[in-house]
mmCIF file of C-alpha atoms in Angstrom:
data_model
loop_
_atom_site.group_PDB
_atom_site.id
_atom_site.type_symbol
_atom_site.label_atom_id
_atom_site.label_comp_id
_atom_site.label_asym_id
_atom_site.label_seq_id
_atom_site.Cartn_x
_atom_site.Cartn_y
_atom_site.Cartn_z
ATOM 1 C CA MET A 1 6.723 12.992 -13.745
ATOM 2 C CA PRO A 2 9.447 10.627 -12.489
ATOM 3 C CA SER A 3 9.883 7.377 -14.443
ATOM 4 C CA ALA A 4 8.864 3.991 -13.044
ATOM 5 C CA GLU A 5 12.561 3.094 -13.072
ATOM 6 C CA HIS A 6 13.467 6.159 -10.984
ATOM 7 C CA ILE A 7 10.709 5.326 -8.495
ATOM 8 C CA ALA A 8 11.852 1.686 -8.224
ATOM 9 C CA ASP A 9 15.491 2.780 -7.810
ATOM 10 C CA THR A 10 14.528 5.221 -5.055
ATOM 11 C CA VAL A 11 12.538 2.577 -3.163
ATOM 12 C CA ASN A 12 15.493 0.181 -3.374
ATOM 13 C CA ARG A 13 17.836 2.930 -2.170
ATOM 14 C CA TYR A 14 15.420 3.706 0.677
ATOM 15 C CA ILE A 15 15.449 0.066 1.790
ATOM 16 C CA SER A 16 19.266 -0.103 1.730
ATOM 17 C CA LEU A 17 19.521 3.195 3.660
ATOM 18 C CA VAL A 18 16.983 2.081 6.272
ATOM 19 C CA ALA A 19 19.276 -0.953 6.680
ATOM 20 C CA LYS A 20 22.619 0.829 6.770
ATOM 21 C CA GLY A 21 22.374 4.573 6.058
ATOM 22 C CA SER A 22 22.240 7.680 8.242
ATOM 23 C CA ALA A 23 19.120 9.727 9.003
ATOM 24 C CA ASP A 24 20.656 12.466 6.818
ATOM 25 C CA ASP A 25 20.981 10.076 3.863
ATOM 26 C CA ILE A 26 17.371 8.928 4.227
ATOM 27 C CA ALA A 27 16.017 12.472 4.649
ATOM 28 C CA GLU A 28 17.809 13.440 1.420
ATOM 29 C CA LEU A 29 15.366 11.203 -0.525
ATOM 30 C CA TYR A 30 12.470 13.402 0.654
ATOM 31 C CA ALA A 31 11.277 16.760 -0.681
ATOM 32 C CA GLU A 32 11.876 19.778 1.599
ATOM 33 C CA ASP A 33 8.156 19.945 2.514
ATOM 34 C CA ALA A 34 7.496 16.178 2.503
ATOM 35 C CA THR A 35 5.306 14.356 5.012
ATOM 36 C CA VAL A 36 5.822 11.018 6.784
ATOM 37 C CA GLU A 37 2.982 9.201 8.584
ATOM 38 C CA ASP A 38 4.476 6.066 10.181
ATOM 39 C CA PRO A 39 2.332 4.304 11.227
ATOM 40 C CA VAL A 40 -0.808 5.557 9.457
ATOM 41 C CA GLY A 41 -3.082 7.081 12.115
ATOM 42 C CA GLY A 42 -0.098 8.353 14.118
ATOM 43 C CA GLU A 43 1.745 11.672 14.143
ATOM 44 C CA VAL A 44 2.515 13.206 10.742
ATOM 45 C CA HIS A 45 6.126 14.443 10.489
ATOM 46 C CA ILE A 46 6.196 17.513 8.244
ATOM 47 C CA GLY A 47 9.336 18.764 6.491
ATOM 48 C CA ARG A 48 12.786 17.292 5.975
ATOM 49 C CA GLN A 49 14.094 18.345 9.383
ATOM 50 C CA ALA A 50 11.271 16.580 11.247
ATOM 51 C CA ILE A 51 11.707 13.568 8.972
ATOM 52 C CA ARG A 52 15.441 13.439 9.741
ATOM 53 C CA GLY A 53 14.551 13.449 13.445
ATOM 54 C CA PHE A 54 12.117 10.580 12.933
ATOM 55 C CA TYR A 55 14.740 8.369 11.254
ATOM 56 C CA SER A 56 17.457 9.257 13.780
ATOM 57 C CA ALA A 57 15.666 6.888 16.193
ATOM 58 C CA VAL A 58 16.877 3.845 14.223
ATOM 59 C CA GLU A 59 20.157 5.335 13.000
ATOM 60 C CA ASN A 60 22.327 3.793 15.716
ATOM 61 C CA THR A 61 20.642 0.413 16.062
ATOM 62 C CA GLU A 62 21.925 -2.865 14.635
ATOM 63 C CA ARG A 63 19.434 -3.612 11.906
ATOM 64 C CA ASP A 64 18.682 -5.118 8.529
ATOM 65 C CA CYS A 65 16.040 -4.354 5.917
ATOM 66 C CA GLU A 66 14.885 -6.194 2.801
ATOM 67 C CA LEU A 67 12.295 -5.489 0.126
ATOM 68 C CA VAL A 68 9.576 -8.157 -0.178
ATOM 69 C CA THR A 69 7.213 -6.772 -2.869
ATOM 70 C CA LEU A 70 7.203 -3.582 -4.942
ATOM 71 C CA ARG A 71 4.396 -2.090 -7.045
ATOM 72 C CA VAL A 72 4.907 1.114 -9.051
ATOM 73 C CA ALA A 73 1.906 2.955 -10.561
ATOM 74 C CA GLY A 74 1.657 6.540 -11.801
ATOM 75 C CA ASN A 75 3.968 8.682 -9.653
ATOM 76 C CA GLU A 76 3.568 6.431 -6.611
ATOM 77 C CA ALA A 77 4.866 3.167 -5.189
ATOM 78 C CA ALA A 78 3.538 0.621 -2.686
ATOM 79 C CA PHE A 79 5.945 -1.897 -1.215
ATOM 80 C CA GLN A 80 6.145 -4.502 1.493
ATOM 81 C CA PHE A 81 9.427 -4.884 3.375
ATOM 82 C CA ARG A 82 10.915 -6.567 6.420
ATOM 83 C CA LEU A 83 12.853 -4.534 9.012
ATOM 84 C CA THR A 84 14.843 -6.453 11.624
ATOM 85 C CA VAL A 85 16.134 -4.477 14.632
ATOM 86 C CA LYS A 86 18.591 -6.287 16.929
ATOM 87 C CA ALA A 87 18.787 -5.495 20.634
ATOM 88 C CA GLY A 88 21.177 -7.592 22.734
ATOM 89 C CA ASP A 89 20.249 -11.264 22.303
ATOM 90 C CA GLY A 90 16.765 -10.366 21.035
ATOM 91 C CA GLY A 91 15.110 -7.743 18.888
ATOM 92 C CA MET A 92 12.120 -7.528 16.620
ATOM 93 C CA VAL A 93 10.948 -7.891 13.044
ATOM 94 C CA ILE A 94 8.430 -5.417 11.573
ATOM 95 C CA GLU A 95 6.794 -6.083 8.180
ATOM 96 C CA PRO A 96 4.976 -2.949 6.968
ATOM 97 C CA ILE A 97 3.465 -2.012 3.632
ATOM 98 C CA ASP A 98 4.616 1.526 2.751
ATOM 99 C CA VAL A 99 3.203 3.900 0.160
ATOM 100 C CA MET A 100 5.282 6.735 -1.326
ATOM 101 C CA ALA A 101 4.132 9.542 -3.648
ATOM 102 C CA PHE A 102 6.838 11.272 -5.709
ATOM 103 C CA ASP A 103 7.020 14.890 -6.878
ATOM 104 C CA ASP A 104 8.097 16.122 -10.323
ATOM 105 C CA GLU A 105 11.745 16.281 -9.208
ATOM 106 C CA GLY A 106 11.635 12.614 -8.240
ATOM 107 C CA LYS A 107 11.802 13.314 -4.497
ATOM 108 C CA VAL A 108 9.450 11.541 -2.070
ATOM 109 C CA ALA A 109 6.633 14.004 -1.336
ATOM 110 C CA ALA A 110 4.658 11.793 1.050
ATOM 111 C CA MET A 111 5.213 8.455 2.774
ATOM 112 C CA LYS A 112 2.614 6.456 4.690
ATOM 113 C CA ALA A 113 3.471 3.223 6.541
ATOM 114 C CA TYR A 114 0.769 0.606 7.137
ATOM 115 C CA TRP A 115 1.540 -1.584 10.153
ATOM 116 C CA SER A 116 0.419 -2.191 13.721
ATOM 117 C CA ALA A 117 1.587 -4.184 16.752
ATOM 118 C CA GLU A 118 0.150 -7.274 15.012
ATOM 119 C CA ASN A 119 2.894 -7.018 12.383
ATOM 120 C CA VAL A 120 5.741 -6.985 14.914
ATOM 121 C CA THR A 121 7.446 -10.241 15.907
ATOM 122 C CA GLN A 122 9.790 -10.423 18.885
ATOM 123 C CA LEU A 123 13.046 -12.314 18.299
ATOM 124 C CA MET B 1 -13.614 5.618 13.648
ATOM 125 C CA PRO B 2 -14.128 2.024 12.431
ATOM 126 C CA SER B 3 -12.347 -0.718 14.412
ATOM 127 C CA ALA B 4 -9.357 -2.623 13.026
ATOM 128 C CA GLU B 5 -11.591 -5.715 13.097
ATOM 129 C CA HIS B 6 -14.269 -4.024 10.978
ATOM 130 C CA ILE B 7 -11.624 -2.878 8.480
ATOM 131 C CA ALA B 8 -10.114 -6.377 8.249
ATOM 132 C CA ASP B 9 -13.585 -7.933 7.849
ATOM 133 C CA THR B 10 -14.437 -5.489 5.049
ATOM 134 C CA VAL B 11 -11.191 -6.211 3.178
ATOM 135 C CA ASN B 12 -11.873 -9.944 3.428
ATOM 136 C CA ARG B 13 -15.427 -9.397 2.210
ATOM 137 C CA TYR B 14 -14.098 -7.270 -0.653
ATOM 138 C CA ILE B 15 -11.729 -10.065 -1.727
ATOM 139 C CA SER B 16 -14.516 -12.673 -1.653
ATOM 140 C CA LEU B 17 -16.858 -10.376 -3.608
ATOM 141 C CA VAL B 18 -14.198 -9.595 -6.221
ATOM 142 C CA ALA B 19 -13.957 -13.390 -6.594
ATOM 143 C CA LYS B 20 -17.661 -14.224 -6.657
ATOM 144 C CA GLY B 21 -19.915 -11.200 -6.007
ATOM 145 C CA SER B 22 -21.839 -8.796 -8.218
ATOM 146 C CA ALA B 23 -20.789 -5.221 -9.013
ATOM 147 C CA ASP B 24 -23.754 -4.109 -6.845
ATOM 148 C CA ASP B 25 -22.449 -6.111 -3.872
ATOM 149 C CA ILE B 26 -18.960 -4.631 -4.243
ATOM 150 C CA ALA B 27 -20.259 -1.063 -4.712
ATOM 151 C CA GLU B 28 -22.242 -1.472 -1.487
ATOM 152 C CA LEU B 29 -18.950 -1.538 0.476
ATOM 153 C CA TYR B 30 -18.194 1.996 -0.737
ATOM 154 C CA ALA B 31 -19.488 5.341 0.559
ATOM 155 C CA GLU B 32 -21.886 7.209 -1.742
ATOM 156 C CA ASP B 33 -19.176 9.755 -2.674
ATOM 157 C CA ALA B 34 -16.235 7.341 -2.643
ATOM 158 C CA THR B 35 -13.370 7.371 -5.155
ATOM 159 C CA VAL B 36 -11.583 4.474 -6.882
ATOM 160 C CA GLU B 37 -8.234 4.931 -8.675
ATOM 161 C CA ASP B 38 -7.308 1.569 -10.235
ATOM 162 C CA PRO B 39 -4.519 1.620 -11.273
ATOM 163 C CA VAL B 40 -2.987 4.642 -9.528
ATOM 164 C CA GLY B 41 -2.253 7.265 -12.206
ATOM 165 C CA GLY B 42 -5.331 6.237 -14.210
ATOM 166 C CA GLU B 43 -8.894 7.543 -14.245
ATOM 167 C CA VAL B 44 -10.492 8.258 -10.862
ATOM 168 C CA HIS B 45 -14.013 6.826 -10.596
ATOM 169 C CA ILE B 46 -16.095 9.136 -8.393
ATOM 170 C CA GLY B 47 -19.286 8.058 -6.644
ATOM 171 C CA ARG B 48 -20.931 4.689 -6.093
ATOM 172 C CA GLN B 49 -22.616 4.593 -9.513
ATOM 173 C CA ALA B 50 -19.315 5.081 -11.375
ATOM 174 C CA ILE B 51 -17.689 2.536 -9.064
ATOM 175 C CA ARG B 52 -20.429 -0.023 -9.810
ATOM 176 C CA GLY B 53 -19.757 0.539 -13.525
ATOM 177 C CA PHE B 54 -16.040 -0.038 -12.995
ATOM 178 C CA TYR B 55 -16.578 -3.405 -11.273
ATOM 179 C CA SER B 56 -19.205 -4.539 -13.805
ATOM 180 C CA ALA B 57 -16.292 -5.188 -16.202
ATOM 181 C CA VAL B 58 -15.248 -8.262 -14.191
ATOM 182 C CA GLU B 59 -18.713 -9.258 -12.968
ATOM 183 C CA ASN B 60 -19.344 -11.868 -15.667
ATOM 184 C CA THR B 61 -15.855 -13.350 -15.966
ATOM 185 C CA GLU B 62 -14.696 -16.644 -14.500
ATOM 186 C CA ARG B 63 -12.307 -15.541 -11.793
ATOM 187 C CA ASP B 64 -10.763 -16.174 -8.409
ATOM 188 C CA CYS B 65 -9.276 -13.838 -5.812
ATOM 189 C CA GLU B 66 -7.216 -14.445 -2.692
ATOM 190 C CA LEU B 67 -5.729 -12.202 -0.031
ATOM 191 C CA VAL B 68 -1.933 -12.438 0.292
ATOM 192 C CA THR B 69 -1.051 -9.819 2.952
ATOM 193 C CA LEU B 70 -3.139 -7.377 5.003
ATOM 194 C CA ARG B 71 -1.983 -4.391 7.073
ATOM 195 C CA VAL B 72 -4.473 -2.276 9.051
ATOM 196 C CA ALA B 73 -3.416 1.097 10.524
ATOM 197 C CA GLY B 74 -5.570 3.984 11.734
ATOM 198 C CA ASN B 75 -8.708 4.075 9.584
ATOM 199 C CA GLU B 76 -6.922 2.600 6.564
ATOM 200 C CA ALA B 77 -5.768 -0.735 5.168
ATOM 201 C CA ALA B 78 -3.100 -1.819 2.686
ATOM 202 C CA PHE B 79 -3.268 -5.314 1.250
ATOM 203 C CA GLN B 80 -1.712 -7.450 -1.439
ATOM 204 C CA PHE B 81 -3.933 -9.902 -3.297
ATOM 205 C CA ARG B 82 -3.950 -12.179 -6.316
ATOM 206 C CA LEU B 83 -6.741 -11.928 -8.919
ATOM 207 C CA THR B 84 -6.995 -14.697 -11.511
ATOM 208 C CA VAL B 85 -9.244 -14.087 -14.523
ATOM 209 C CA LYS B 86 -9.933 -17.079 -16.783
ATOM 210 C CA ALA B 87 -10.594 -16.665 -20.520
ATOM 211 C CA GLY B 88 -11.010 -19.829 -22.549
ATOM 212 C CA ASP B 89 -7.919 -21.999 -22.097
ATOM 213 C CA GLY B 90 -5.875 -19.016 -20.881
ATOM 214 C CA GLY B 91 -6.333 -15.945 -18.746
ATOM 215 C CA MET B 92 -4.212 -13.799 -16.492
ATOM 216 C CA VAL B 93 -3.097 -13.260 -12.925
ATOM 217 C CA ILE B 94 -2.802 -9.720 -11.486
ATOM 218 C CA GLU B 95 -1.155 -9.137 -8.096
ATOM 219 C CA PRO B 96 -1.826 -5.552 -6.927
ATOM 220 C CA ILE B 97 -1.305 -3.824 -3.615
ATOM 221 C CA ASP B 98 -4.480 -1.895 -2.763
ATOM 222 C CA VAL B 99 -4.973 0.845 -0.187
ATOM 223 C CA MET B 100 -8.394 1.664 1.287
ATOM 224 C CA ALA B 101 -9.370 4.564 3.567
ATOM 225 C CA PHE B 102 -12.549 4.127 5.627
ATOM 226 C CA ASP B 103 -15.050 6.759 6.758
ATOM 227 C CA ASP B 104 -16.682 7.029 10.190
ATOM 228 C CA GLU B 105 -19.555 4.748 9.084
ATOM 229 C CA GLY B 106 -17.068 2.025 8.163
ATOM 230 C CA LYS B 107 -17.621 2.410 4.407
ATOM 231 C CA VAL B 108 -14.693 2.582 1.989
ATOM 232 C CA ALA B 109 -14.172 6.294 1.211
ATOM 233 C CA ALA B 110 -11.219 5.879 -1.152
ATOM 234 C CA MET B 111 -9.447 2.979 -2.843
ATOM 235 C CA LYS B 112 -6.177 3.136 -4.758
ATOM 236 C CA ALA B 113 -4.720 0.102 -6.564
ATOM 237 C CA TYR B 114 -0.963 -0.119 -7.153
ATOM 238 C CA TRP B 115 -0.083 -2.315 -10.139
ATOM 239 C CA SER B 116 1.169 -2.079 -13.717
ATOM 240 C CA ALA B 117 1.605 -4.383 -16.715
ATOM 241 C CA GLU B 118 4.712 -5.767 -14.937
ATOM 242 C CA ASN B 119 2.435 -7.323 -12.309
ATOM 243 C CA VAL B 120 0.256 -9.180 -14.823
ATOM 244 C CA THR B 121 1.098 -12.773 -15.768
ATOM 245 C CA GLN B 122 -0.544 -14.473 -18.755
ATOM 246 C CA LEU B 123 -1.778 -18.017 -18.094
#
């Protein structure tokens, strides 16, 4: 089982990569057969290749991302964060709560993102 | 599928019952075969009777509970809250992030609570 410290480090690395990393870098945090459901209730992206494709949508945007709250328990984490995406003079801020479950190798096995249009603010 | 409004109402009712309700009242929010894992990585309480037993531990304490953040997505919710339990001149504050999945009848089918000793403050 991954340590609480490893889980916290991975979440912090995830946040910094969502801010400034490539889709490849982010996908590398996930297990080969991982799943991503973002938002919960939407399409589930299965496998690292599909997950890379999902993150490539934000890869070339001007953006910032900061961790608000982190809770680690067992081999899972729940965390609130704030993603700002700039677009011309405007943009938007999204503030989800994400949950990640980790596998024995310390890779993210499953991620679920809890947010809806209500949690998006236009800049 | 339960509406986002029903899910938000149930989470708010849960918070007010954790503050002032009985274990019976809280258990009533859950489906008959629901599961509670609190904290994540600990024992899973299966079924409404076991869940009632779990909540009976706080039933007779002096306590308060307030919702900090709520995210509703699909048939699930993630929310951060602050539980204060008084004991004599002292007590403690716990600030978990909980996740709840709802069934088609709008009952809570599964709850998982993300917190550890790091998220407990002694008063």
